[in-house]
XYZ file of C-alpha atoms in Angstrom:
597
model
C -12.556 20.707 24.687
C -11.399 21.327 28.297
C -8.171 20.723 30.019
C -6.904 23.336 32.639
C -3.622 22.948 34.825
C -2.984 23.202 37.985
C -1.318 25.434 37.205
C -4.170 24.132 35.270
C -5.245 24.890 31.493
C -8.048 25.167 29.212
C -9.842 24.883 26.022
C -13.049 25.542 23.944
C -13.999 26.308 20.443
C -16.164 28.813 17.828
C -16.989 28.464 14.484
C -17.190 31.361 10.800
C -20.780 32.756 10.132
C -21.310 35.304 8.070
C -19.546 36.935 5.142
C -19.841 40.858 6.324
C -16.686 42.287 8.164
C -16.811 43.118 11.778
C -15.334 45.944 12.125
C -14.296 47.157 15.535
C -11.134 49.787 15.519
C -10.326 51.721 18.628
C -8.551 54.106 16.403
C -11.969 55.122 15.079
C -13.131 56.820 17.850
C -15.961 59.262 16.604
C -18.674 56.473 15.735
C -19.261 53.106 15.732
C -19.892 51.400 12.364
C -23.187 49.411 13.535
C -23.823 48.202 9.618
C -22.251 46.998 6.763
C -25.475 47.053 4.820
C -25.086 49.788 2.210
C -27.713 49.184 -0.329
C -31.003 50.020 -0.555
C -31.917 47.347 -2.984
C -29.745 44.388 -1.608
C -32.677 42.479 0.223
C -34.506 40.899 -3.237
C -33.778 37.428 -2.591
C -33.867 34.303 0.187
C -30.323 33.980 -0.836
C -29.698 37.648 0.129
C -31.962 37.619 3.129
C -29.957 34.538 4.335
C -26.423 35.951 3.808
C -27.918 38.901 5.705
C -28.948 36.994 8.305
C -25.641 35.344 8.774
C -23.760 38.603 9.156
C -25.820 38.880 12.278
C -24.241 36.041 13.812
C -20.804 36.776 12.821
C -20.495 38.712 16.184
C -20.445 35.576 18.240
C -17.385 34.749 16.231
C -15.002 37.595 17.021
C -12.208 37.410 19.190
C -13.788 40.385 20.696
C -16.742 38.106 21.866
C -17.057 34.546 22.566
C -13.724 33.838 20.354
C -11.768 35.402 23.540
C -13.194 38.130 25.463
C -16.415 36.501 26.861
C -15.712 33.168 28.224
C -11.571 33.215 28.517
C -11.062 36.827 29.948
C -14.459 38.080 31.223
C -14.774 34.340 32.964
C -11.557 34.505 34.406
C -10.364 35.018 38.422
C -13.505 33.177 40.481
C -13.156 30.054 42.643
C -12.416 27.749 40.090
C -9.921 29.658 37.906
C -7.605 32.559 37.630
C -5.018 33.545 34.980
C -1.136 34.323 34.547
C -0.511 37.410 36.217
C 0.460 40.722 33.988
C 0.579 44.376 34.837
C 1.413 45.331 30.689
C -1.207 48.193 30.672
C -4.348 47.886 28.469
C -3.272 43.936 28.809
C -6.443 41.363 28.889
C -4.894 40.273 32.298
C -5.980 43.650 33.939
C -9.699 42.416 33.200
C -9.316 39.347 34.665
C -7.183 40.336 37.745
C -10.087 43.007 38.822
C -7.942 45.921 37.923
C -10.624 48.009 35.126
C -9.571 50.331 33.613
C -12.468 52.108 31.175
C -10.192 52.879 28.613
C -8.899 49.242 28.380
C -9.420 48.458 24.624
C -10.592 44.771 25.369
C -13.736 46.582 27.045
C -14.650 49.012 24.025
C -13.768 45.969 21.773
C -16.109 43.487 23.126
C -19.327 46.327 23.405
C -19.049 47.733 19.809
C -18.655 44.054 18.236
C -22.343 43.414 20.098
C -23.852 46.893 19.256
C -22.442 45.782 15.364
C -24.585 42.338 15.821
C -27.473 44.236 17.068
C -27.889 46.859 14.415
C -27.569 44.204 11.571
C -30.133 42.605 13.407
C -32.401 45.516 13.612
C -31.350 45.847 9.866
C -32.706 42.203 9.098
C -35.842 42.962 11.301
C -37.031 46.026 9.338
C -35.654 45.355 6.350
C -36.880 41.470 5.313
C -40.496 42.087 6.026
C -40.273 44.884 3.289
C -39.608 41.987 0.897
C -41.949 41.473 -1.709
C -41.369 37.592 -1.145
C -42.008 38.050 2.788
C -45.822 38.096 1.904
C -46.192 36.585 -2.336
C -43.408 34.255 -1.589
C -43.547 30.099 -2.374
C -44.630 28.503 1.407
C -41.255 27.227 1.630
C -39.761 31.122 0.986
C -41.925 32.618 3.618
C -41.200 30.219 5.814
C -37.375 30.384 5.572
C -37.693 34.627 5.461
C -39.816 34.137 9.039
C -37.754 31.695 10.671
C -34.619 34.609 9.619
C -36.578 37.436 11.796
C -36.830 34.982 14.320
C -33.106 34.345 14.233
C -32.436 38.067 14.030
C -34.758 38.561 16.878
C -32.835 36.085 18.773
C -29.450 37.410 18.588
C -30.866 40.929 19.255
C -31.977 39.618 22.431
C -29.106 37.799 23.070
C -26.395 40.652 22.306
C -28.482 42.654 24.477
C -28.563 40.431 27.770
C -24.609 40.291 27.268
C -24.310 43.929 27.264
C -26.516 44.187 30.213
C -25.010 41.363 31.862
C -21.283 43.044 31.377
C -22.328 46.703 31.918
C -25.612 46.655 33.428
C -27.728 49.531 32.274
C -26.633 50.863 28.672
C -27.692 52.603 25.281
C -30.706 50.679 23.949
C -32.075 51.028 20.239
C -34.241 48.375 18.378
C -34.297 50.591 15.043
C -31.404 50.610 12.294
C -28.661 53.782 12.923
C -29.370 56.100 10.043
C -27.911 59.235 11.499
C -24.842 59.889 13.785
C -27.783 60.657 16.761
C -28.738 57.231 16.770
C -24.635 56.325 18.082
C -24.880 58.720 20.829
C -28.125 57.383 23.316
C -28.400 57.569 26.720
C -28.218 54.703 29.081
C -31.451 52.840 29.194
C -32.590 51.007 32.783
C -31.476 47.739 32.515
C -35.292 45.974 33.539
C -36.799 47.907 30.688
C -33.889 45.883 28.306
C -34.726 42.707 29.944
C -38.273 43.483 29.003
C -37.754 44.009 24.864
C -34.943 40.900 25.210
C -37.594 38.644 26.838
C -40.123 39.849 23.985
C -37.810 39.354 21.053
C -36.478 35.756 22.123
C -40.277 34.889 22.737
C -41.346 36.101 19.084
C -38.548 34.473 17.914
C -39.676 30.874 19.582
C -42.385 30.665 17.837
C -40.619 31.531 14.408
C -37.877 29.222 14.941
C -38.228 25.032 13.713
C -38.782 22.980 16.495
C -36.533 19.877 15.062
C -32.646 19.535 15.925
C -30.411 21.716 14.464
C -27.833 20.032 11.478
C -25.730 23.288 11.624
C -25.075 26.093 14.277
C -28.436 27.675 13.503
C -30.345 28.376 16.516
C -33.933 26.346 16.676
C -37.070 26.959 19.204
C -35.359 24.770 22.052
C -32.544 26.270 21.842
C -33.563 29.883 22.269
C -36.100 28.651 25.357
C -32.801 27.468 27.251
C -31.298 30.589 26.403
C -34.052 32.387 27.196
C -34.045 30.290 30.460
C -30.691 31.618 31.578
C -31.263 35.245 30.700
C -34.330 35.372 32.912
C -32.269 33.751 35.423
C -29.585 36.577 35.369
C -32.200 39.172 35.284
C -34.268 37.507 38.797
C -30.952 37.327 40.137
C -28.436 40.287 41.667
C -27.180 42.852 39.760
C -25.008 46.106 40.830
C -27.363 48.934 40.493
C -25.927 52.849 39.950
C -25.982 53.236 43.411
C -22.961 50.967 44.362
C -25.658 48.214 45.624
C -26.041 44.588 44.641
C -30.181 44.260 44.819
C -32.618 41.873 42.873
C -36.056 42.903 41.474
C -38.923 42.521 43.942
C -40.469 40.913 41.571
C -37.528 38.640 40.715
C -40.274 35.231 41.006
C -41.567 36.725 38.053
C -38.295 35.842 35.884
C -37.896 32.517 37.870
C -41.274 31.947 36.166
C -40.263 32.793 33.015
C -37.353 30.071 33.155
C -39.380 27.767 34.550
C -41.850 27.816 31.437
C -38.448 27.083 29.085
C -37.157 24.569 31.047
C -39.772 22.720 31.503
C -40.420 22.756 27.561
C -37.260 21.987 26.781
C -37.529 18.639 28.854
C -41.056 17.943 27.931
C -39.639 18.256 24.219
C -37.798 14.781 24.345
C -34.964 15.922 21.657
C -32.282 16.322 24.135
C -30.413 14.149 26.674
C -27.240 14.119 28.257
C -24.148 11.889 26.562
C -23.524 8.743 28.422
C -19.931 10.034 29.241
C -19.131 13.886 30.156
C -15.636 13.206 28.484
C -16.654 12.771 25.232
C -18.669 15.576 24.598
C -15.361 17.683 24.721
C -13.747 14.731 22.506
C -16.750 15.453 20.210
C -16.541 19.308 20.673
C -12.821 19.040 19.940
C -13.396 16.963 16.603
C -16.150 18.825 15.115
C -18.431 16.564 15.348
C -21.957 18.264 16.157
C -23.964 16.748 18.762
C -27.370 18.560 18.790
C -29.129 16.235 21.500
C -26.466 18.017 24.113
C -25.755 20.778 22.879
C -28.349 23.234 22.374
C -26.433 26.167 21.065
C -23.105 26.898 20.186
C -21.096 29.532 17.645
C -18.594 27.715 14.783
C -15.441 29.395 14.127
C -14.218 27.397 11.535
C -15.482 27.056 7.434
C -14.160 23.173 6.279
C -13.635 24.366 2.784
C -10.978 27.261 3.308
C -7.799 26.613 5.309
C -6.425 28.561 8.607
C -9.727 29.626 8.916
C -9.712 28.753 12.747
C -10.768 31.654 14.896
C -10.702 30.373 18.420
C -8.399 30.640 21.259
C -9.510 27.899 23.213
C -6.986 25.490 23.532
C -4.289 27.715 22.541
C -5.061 29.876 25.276
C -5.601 27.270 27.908
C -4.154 24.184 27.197
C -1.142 22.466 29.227
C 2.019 24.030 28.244
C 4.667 22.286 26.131
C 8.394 22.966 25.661
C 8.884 21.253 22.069
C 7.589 22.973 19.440
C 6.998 19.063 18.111
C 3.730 19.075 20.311
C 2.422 22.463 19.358
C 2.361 26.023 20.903
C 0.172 26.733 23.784
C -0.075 29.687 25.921
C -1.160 28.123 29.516
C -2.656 31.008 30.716
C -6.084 29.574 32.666
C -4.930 28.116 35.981
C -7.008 26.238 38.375
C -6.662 26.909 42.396
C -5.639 23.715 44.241
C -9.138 24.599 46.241
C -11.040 23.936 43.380
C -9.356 20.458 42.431
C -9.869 19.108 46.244
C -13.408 20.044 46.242
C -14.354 17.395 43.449
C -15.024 14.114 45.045
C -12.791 11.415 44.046
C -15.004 8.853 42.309
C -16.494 12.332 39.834
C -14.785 11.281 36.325
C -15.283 15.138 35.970
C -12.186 16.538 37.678
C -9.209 14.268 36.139
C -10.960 14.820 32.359
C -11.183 19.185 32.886
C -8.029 19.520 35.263
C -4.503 18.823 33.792
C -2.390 17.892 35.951
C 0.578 18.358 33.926
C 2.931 20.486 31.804
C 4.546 18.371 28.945
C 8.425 18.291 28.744
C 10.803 17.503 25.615
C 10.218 13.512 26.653
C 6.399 13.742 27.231
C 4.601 10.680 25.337
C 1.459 12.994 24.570
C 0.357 13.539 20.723
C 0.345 16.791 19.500
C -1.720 19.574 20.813
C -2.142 22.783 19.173
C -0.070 25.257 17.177
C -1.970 28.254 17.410
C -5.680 29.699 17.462
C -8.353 26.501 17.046
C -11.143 26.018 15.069
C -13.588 24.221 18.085
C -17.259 25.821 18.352
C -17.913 27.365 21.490
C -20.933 25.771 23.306
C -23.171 28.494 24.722
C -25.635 25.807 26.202
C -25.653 22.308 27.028
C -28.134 19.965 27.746
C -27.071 19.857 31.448
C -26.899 23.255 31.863
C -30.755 23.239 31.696
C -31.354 20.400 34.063
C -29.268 22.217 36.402
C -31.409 25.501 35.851
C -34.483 23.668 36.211
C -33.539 21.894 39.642
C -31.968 25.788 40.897
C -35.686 27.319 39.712
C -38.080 24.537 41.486
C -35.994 25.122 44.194
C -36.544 28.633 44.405
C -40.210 28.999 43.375
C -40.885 26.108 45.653
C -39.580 27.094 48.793
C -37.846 24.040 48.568
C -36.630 21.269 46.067
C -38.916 18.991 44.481
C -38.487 15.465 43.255
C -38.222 17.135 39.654
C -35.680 19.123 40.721
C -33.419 15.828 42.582
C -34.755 14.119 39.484
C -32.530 16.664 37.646
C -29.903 17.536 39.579
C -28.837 13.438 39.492
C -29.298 13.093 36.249
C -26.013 15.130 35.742
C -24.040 13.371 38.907
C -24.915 10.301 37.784
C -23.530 10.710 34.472
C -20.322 12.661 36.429
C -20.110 8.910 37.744
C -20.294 6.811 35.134
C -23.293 5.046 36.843
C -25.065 5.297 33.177
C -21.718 3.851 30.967
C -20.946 -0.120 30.794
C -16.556 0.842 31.685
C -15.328 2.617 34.451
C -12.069 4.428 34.947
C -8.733 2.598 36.352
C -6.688 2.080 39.558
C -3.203 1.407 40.120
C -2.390 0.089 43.446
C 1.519 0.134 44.279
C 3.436 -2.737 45.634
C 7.320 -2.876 45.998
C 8.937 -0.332 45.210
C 12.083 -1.622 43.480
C 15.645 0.020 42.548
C 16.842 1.590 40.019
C 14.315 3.851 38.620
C 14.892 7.502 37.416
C 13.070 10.508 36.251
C 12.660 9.269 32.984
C 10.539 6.404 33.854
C 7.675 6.513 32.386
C 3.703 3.995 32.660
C 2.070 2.783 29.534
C -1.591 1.765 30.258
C -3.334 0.130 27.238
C -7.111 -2.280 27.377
C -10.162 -1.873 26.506
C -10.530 1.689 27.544
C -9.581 5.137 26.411
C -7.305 8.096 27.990
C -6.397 6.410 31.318
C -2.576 7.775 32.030
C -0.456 7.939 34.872
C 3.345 9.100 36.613
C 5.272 7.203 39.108
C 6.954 9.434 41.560
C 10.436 8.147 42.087
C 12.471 8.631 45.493
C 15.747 7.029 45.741
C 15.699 4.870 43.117
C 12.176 3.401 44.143
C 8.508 4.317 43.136
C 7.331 5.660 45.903
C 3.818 6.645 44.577
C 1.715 6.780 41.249
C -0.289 9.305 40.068
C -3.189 9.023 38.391
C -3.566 11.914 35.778
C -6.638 10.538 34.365
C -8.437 7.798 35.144
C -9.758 7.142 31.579
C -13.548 5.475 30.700
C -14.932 2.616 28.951
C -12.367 0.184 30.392
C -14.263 -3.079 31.134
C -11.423 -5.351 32.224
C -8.059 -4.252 34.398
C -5.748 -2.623 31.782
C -2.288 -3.730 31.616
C 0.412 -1.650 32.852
C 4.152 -1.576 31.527
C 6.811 0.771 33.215
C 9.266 1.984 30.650
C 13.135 2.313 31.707
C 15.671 1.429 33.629
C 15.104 -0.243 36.838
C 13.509 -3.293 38.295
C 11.362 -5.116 40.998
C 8.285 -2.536 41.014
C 4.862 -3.804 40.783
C 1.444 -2.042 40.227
C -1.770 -3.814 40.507
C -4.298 -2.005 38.134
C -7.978 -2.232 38.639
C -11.219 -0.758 37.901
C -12.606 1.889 39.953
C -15.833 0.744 42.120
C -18.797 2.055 39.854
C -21.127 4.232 42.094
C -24.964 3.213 42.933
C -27.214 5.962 42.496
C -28.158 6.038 46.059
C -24.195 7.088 46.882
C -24.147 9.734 43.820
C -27.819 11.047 44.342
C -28.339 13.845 46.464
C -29.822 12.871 50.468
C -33.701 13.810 50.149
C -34.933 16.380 52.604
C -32.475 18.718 52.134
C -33.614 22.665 52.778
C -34.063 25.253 50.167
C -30.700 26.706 51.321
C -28.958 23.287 51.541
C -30.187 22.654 48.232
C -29.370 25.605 46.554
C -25.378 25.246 48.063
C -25.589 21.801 46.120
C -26.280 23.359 42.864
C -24.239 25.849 43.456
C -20.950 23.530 43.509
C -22.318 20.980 40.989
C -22.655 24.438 38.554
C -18.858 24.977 39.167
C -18.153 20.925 38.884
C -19.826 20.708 35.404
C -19.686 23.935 33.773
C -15.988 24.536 34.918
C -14.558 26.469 32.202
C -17.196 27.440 30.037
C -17.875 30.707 30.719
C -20.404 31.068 33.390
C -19.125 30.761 36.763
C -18.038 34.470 37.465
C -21.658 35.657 36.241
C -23.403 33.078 37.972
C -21.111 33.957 41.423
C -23.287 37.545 40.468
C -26.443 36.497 40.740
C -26.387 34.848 44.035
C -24.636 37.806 45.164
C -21.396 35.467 46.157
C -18.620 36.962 44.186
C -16.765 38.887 46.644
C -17.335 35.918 48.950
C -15.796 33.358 46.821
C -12.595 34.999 45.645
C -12.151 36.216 49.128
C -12.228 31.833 50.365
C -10.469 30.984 47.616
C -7.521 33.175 48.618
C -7.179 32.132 52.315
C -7.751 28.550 50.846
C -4.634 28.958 48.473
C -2.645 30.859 51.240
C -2.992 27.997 53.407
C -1.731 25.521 50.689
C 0.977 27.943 49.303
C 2.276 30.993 50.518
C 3.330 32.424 47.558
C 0.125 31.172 45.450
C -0.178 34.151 42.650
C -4.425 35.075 43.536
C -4.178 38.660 42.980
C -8.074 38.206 42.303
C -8.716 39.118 45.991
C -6.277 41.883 46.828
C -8.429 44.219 43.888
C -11.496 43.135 44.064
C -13.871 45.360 45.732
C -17.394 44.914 46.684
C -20.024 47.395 44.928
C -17.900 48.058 41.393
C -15.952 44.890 40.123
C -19.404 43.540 39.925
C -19.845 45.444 36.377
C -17.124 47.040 33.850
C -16.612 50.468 33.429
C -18.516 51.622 30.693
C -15.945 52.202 27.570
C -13.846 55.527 27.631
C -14.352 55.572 24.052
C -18.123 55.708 24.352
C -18.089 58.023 27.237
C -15.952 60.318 24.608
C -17.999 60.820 21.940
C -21.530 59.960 23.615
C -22.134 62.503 26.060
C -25.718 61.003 26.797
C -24.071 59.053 28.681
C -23.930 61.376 32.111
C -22.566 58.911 33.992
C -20.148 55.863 34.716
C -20.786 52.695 36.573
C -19.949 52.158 40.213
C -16.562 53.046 41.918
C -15.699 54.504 38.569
């Protein structure tokens, strides 16, 4: 689900795997508790082995991780959103306003949930090959014990690029903790990480079923995207202890890598992009799984027990609402005014992500949220990889190739609504008329969905309408009724003029760098909001650049605009957290902190 205001709001979802506690107290400084595996005797079953294996997922579900901390906070304060401003010490705000502190709790929270997911998946590793039914098993019981060390392999991989991707190099381990020696390691170069993460995620490919997924298990495809993007991060820049932002020399090398998933992925024929970009949220938002575009993504919710909704997306970032008869949100996740004029006016994208609206004691909308949510959290679309593979042909070819513009317009074009038989609406305004007030209201209704729209009054008259979302699907002019007092306005609706694919595709001939730029901005028009835009500012080495234009951009709109992002931000040390005062306390392998710390 997305929706941002701006002011602009927003909203995702994750999902409850796994029936061993997380446990992740700051009071409990002296250790981390990496296990909640206690018995020597516990793995004697697939049934076990399973439930084991599902503990190792629960740490995508915390509120520490992707429930929160990951994709609402850690996302927050680039060029296409910032949050509410807050200067409450140890407050998630700090994080997202560039002010670090190491002994914030949100940043000790978030590392020992994914050191907890690790060592239960270095626990599942070791400890299901032991099984007598690993190796004198039925077929079917071998298979399903491999395919679990390929998951556990997975998410050890995958816990590990998010550590490195947060906190660059840290404390690596790929046995079980045993002893209170195996809590206090040193940090380990972040390239020889990328190295084991690479290896486990490729062992785990070829462990994994190839066919689409009917639950939030992860299959073959889906770990090759993943894989995909990890490579990507680790060919792209990174701080380094020396206060520099550098890439590997051998960063093609990684590019490579990608390439190889990508290409698979696309060659594999299970996955293609929903006609309309809308209703993958609506689908997202409903619980309805959609495995051909979405290639990963955490549940936070279990359909048989009640309140068992984990999420904050939505509450977090949804429009805000003064009636407790439409729900509680927070509206925290704004959207800079920059970031709404960049989209261009005919990309169904921008009115469907952006809210343009708070709702008041008179709004007309249905109900929206009452507190945490129970939506999954997509951690990869289908999109996501045709945008990768048009960014790495790019790259590795000096220059885009048709397979990469093949790509790229596959997503504009669906931004367009060039694939889809309806189109969004128009209202064109006539006369004015008299007597209107503030509590005139438009009611659209045809053969369409979630077209909506204001009229501005001035005087009396209706001076202008606007267009909060254009809707899709409508076929035929909808019919418009203004509700109130007043008289002698009329508004001409129509369809908006469907693009060809030789206005939404991309010129041919463009230059590596001109190329790149375009995937660049498409990345922030598609992905908006879904956790990715801060890192992927990173690895193009554009962070500092961005906040810095989006500032004077605001500025120039608004005086008064509340960016903070660019008055802390400094080059060379907000590029990575502070490593965790609560680690640095008890570990003292750990000689030394990150950057500017």
């Amino acid at each position: 689900m997305k929706n941002k205001n701006t002011n602009i709001t927003k909203a995702l979802v994750v999902g409850l795997i796994g029936l061993m506690p997380l446990i992740s107290c700051k009071e409990n400084v002296e250790t981390t508790p990496y296990s909640s595996f206690t018995s020597a005797n516990y793995f004697q079953s697939v049934s076990e082995a399973y439930s084991a294996t599902l503990g190792v997922y629960e740490a995508m579900k915390s509120p520490n991780t992707y429930a929160w901390n990951i994709p609402l906070v850690y996302d927050a304060d680039t060029d296409v959103e910032f949050l509410s401003p807050g200067t409450t010490v140890n407050d998630w705000r700090e994080v997202s306003h560039y002010y670090y502190l190491a002994g914030n709790s949100l940043f000790y929270n978030t590392w020992s949930t994914l050191y907890a997911g690790i060592d239960r998946a270095n626990v599942v590793i070791e400890r299901i090959p032991q099984m007598n039914l690993y190796t004198n098993g039925s077929v079917a019981e071998k298979a399903d014990l491999n395919r679990m060390v390929g998951e556990a392999k997975f998410l050890r991989g995958f816990y590990y690029s998010e550590l490195v991707r947060l906190w660059g190099d840290v404390p690596f381990k790929t046995k079980s903790s045993v002893t209170g020696d195996d809590l206090r390691l040193p940090l380990t170069d972040r390239f020889a990480i990328y190295e084991q993460v690479i290896k486990d995620m490729q062992e785990a490919i070829t462990a994994l079923p190839a066919s689409l997924p009917t639950d939030e298990r992860i299959n073959k495809f889906g770990a090759k995207a993943i894989l995909a993007r990890v490579a990507l991060f680790a060919g792209g820049y990174s701080l380094r202890p020396n206060g520099t932002m550098q890439r590997a020399n051998d960063y093609t090398k990684y590019y490579q890598i990608a390439q190889t998933q990508v290409n698979e992925v696309i060659a594999s024929g299970l996955y293609q992009l929903n006609n309309s970009y809308s209703q993958v949220f609506k689908n997202q938002s409903q619980q309805v799984f959609e495995p051909k575009e979405s290639l990963f993504e955490t549940s936070f919710y279990t359909p048989a027990v009640t309140n068992t909704n984990s999420s904050s997306f939505g509450h977090f970032n949804a429009p805000l609402t003064v009636n407790g008869l439409y729900g509680s949100t927070l509206n925290r996740v704004f959207v800079p005014a920059s970031f709404y004029t960049s989209f261009d006016s005919g990309d169904l994208r921008r009115d469907f992500s952006i809210a343009r609206y708070s709702l008041d004691i008179n709004g007309n909308r249905v109900p929206l949220l009452t507190a945490y949510t129970n939506i999954n959290y997509v951690a990869m679309r289908y999109s996501d990889v045709l945008l990768m593979k048009a960014e790495i042909d790019n790259e590795l070819n000096n220059g885009p190739t048709m397979e990469a513009y093949d790509a790229i317009n596959a997503v504009r074009r669906r931004a367009y609504a060039t694939n889809t038989p309806g189109s969004g609406i128009t209202i064109t305004l006539g006369a004015g008329g008299t007597g209107y007030t503030a509590a005139t209201t438009i009611s659209i209704t045809g053969s369409g969905v979630d077209a909506s729209a204001v009229p501005v009054i001035t005087s009396g008259r209706i001076s202008a309408i606007t267009i909060l979302n254009a809707g899709s699907g409508y076929t035929t002019a909808p019919t418009i009724t203004i509700n109130g007092v007043g008289t002698g306005a009329v508004l001409t609706p129509g369809l908006q003029t469907k693009r060809t694919n030789v206005t939404v595709d991309l010129p041919v001939g463009l230059s590596k760098d001109g190329f790149l730029l375009r995937i660049q901005n498409e990345r922030a028009w598609e992905l908006c909001f879904e956790g990715v835009r801060r890192s992927d500012l990173i690895r193009w080495n554009l962070l500092g650049d961005k906040i810095k234009s989006t500032q004077d951009a605001v500025k120039a709109i608004r005086s008064q605009y509340n960016y903070v992002a660019s008055t802390n931000f400094v080059k060379g040390k907000h590029e990575l957290y502070p490593l965790p005062q609560n680690e640095l306390d008890v570990n003292k392998s750990i000689t030394r902190q990150n950057p500017g710390f």
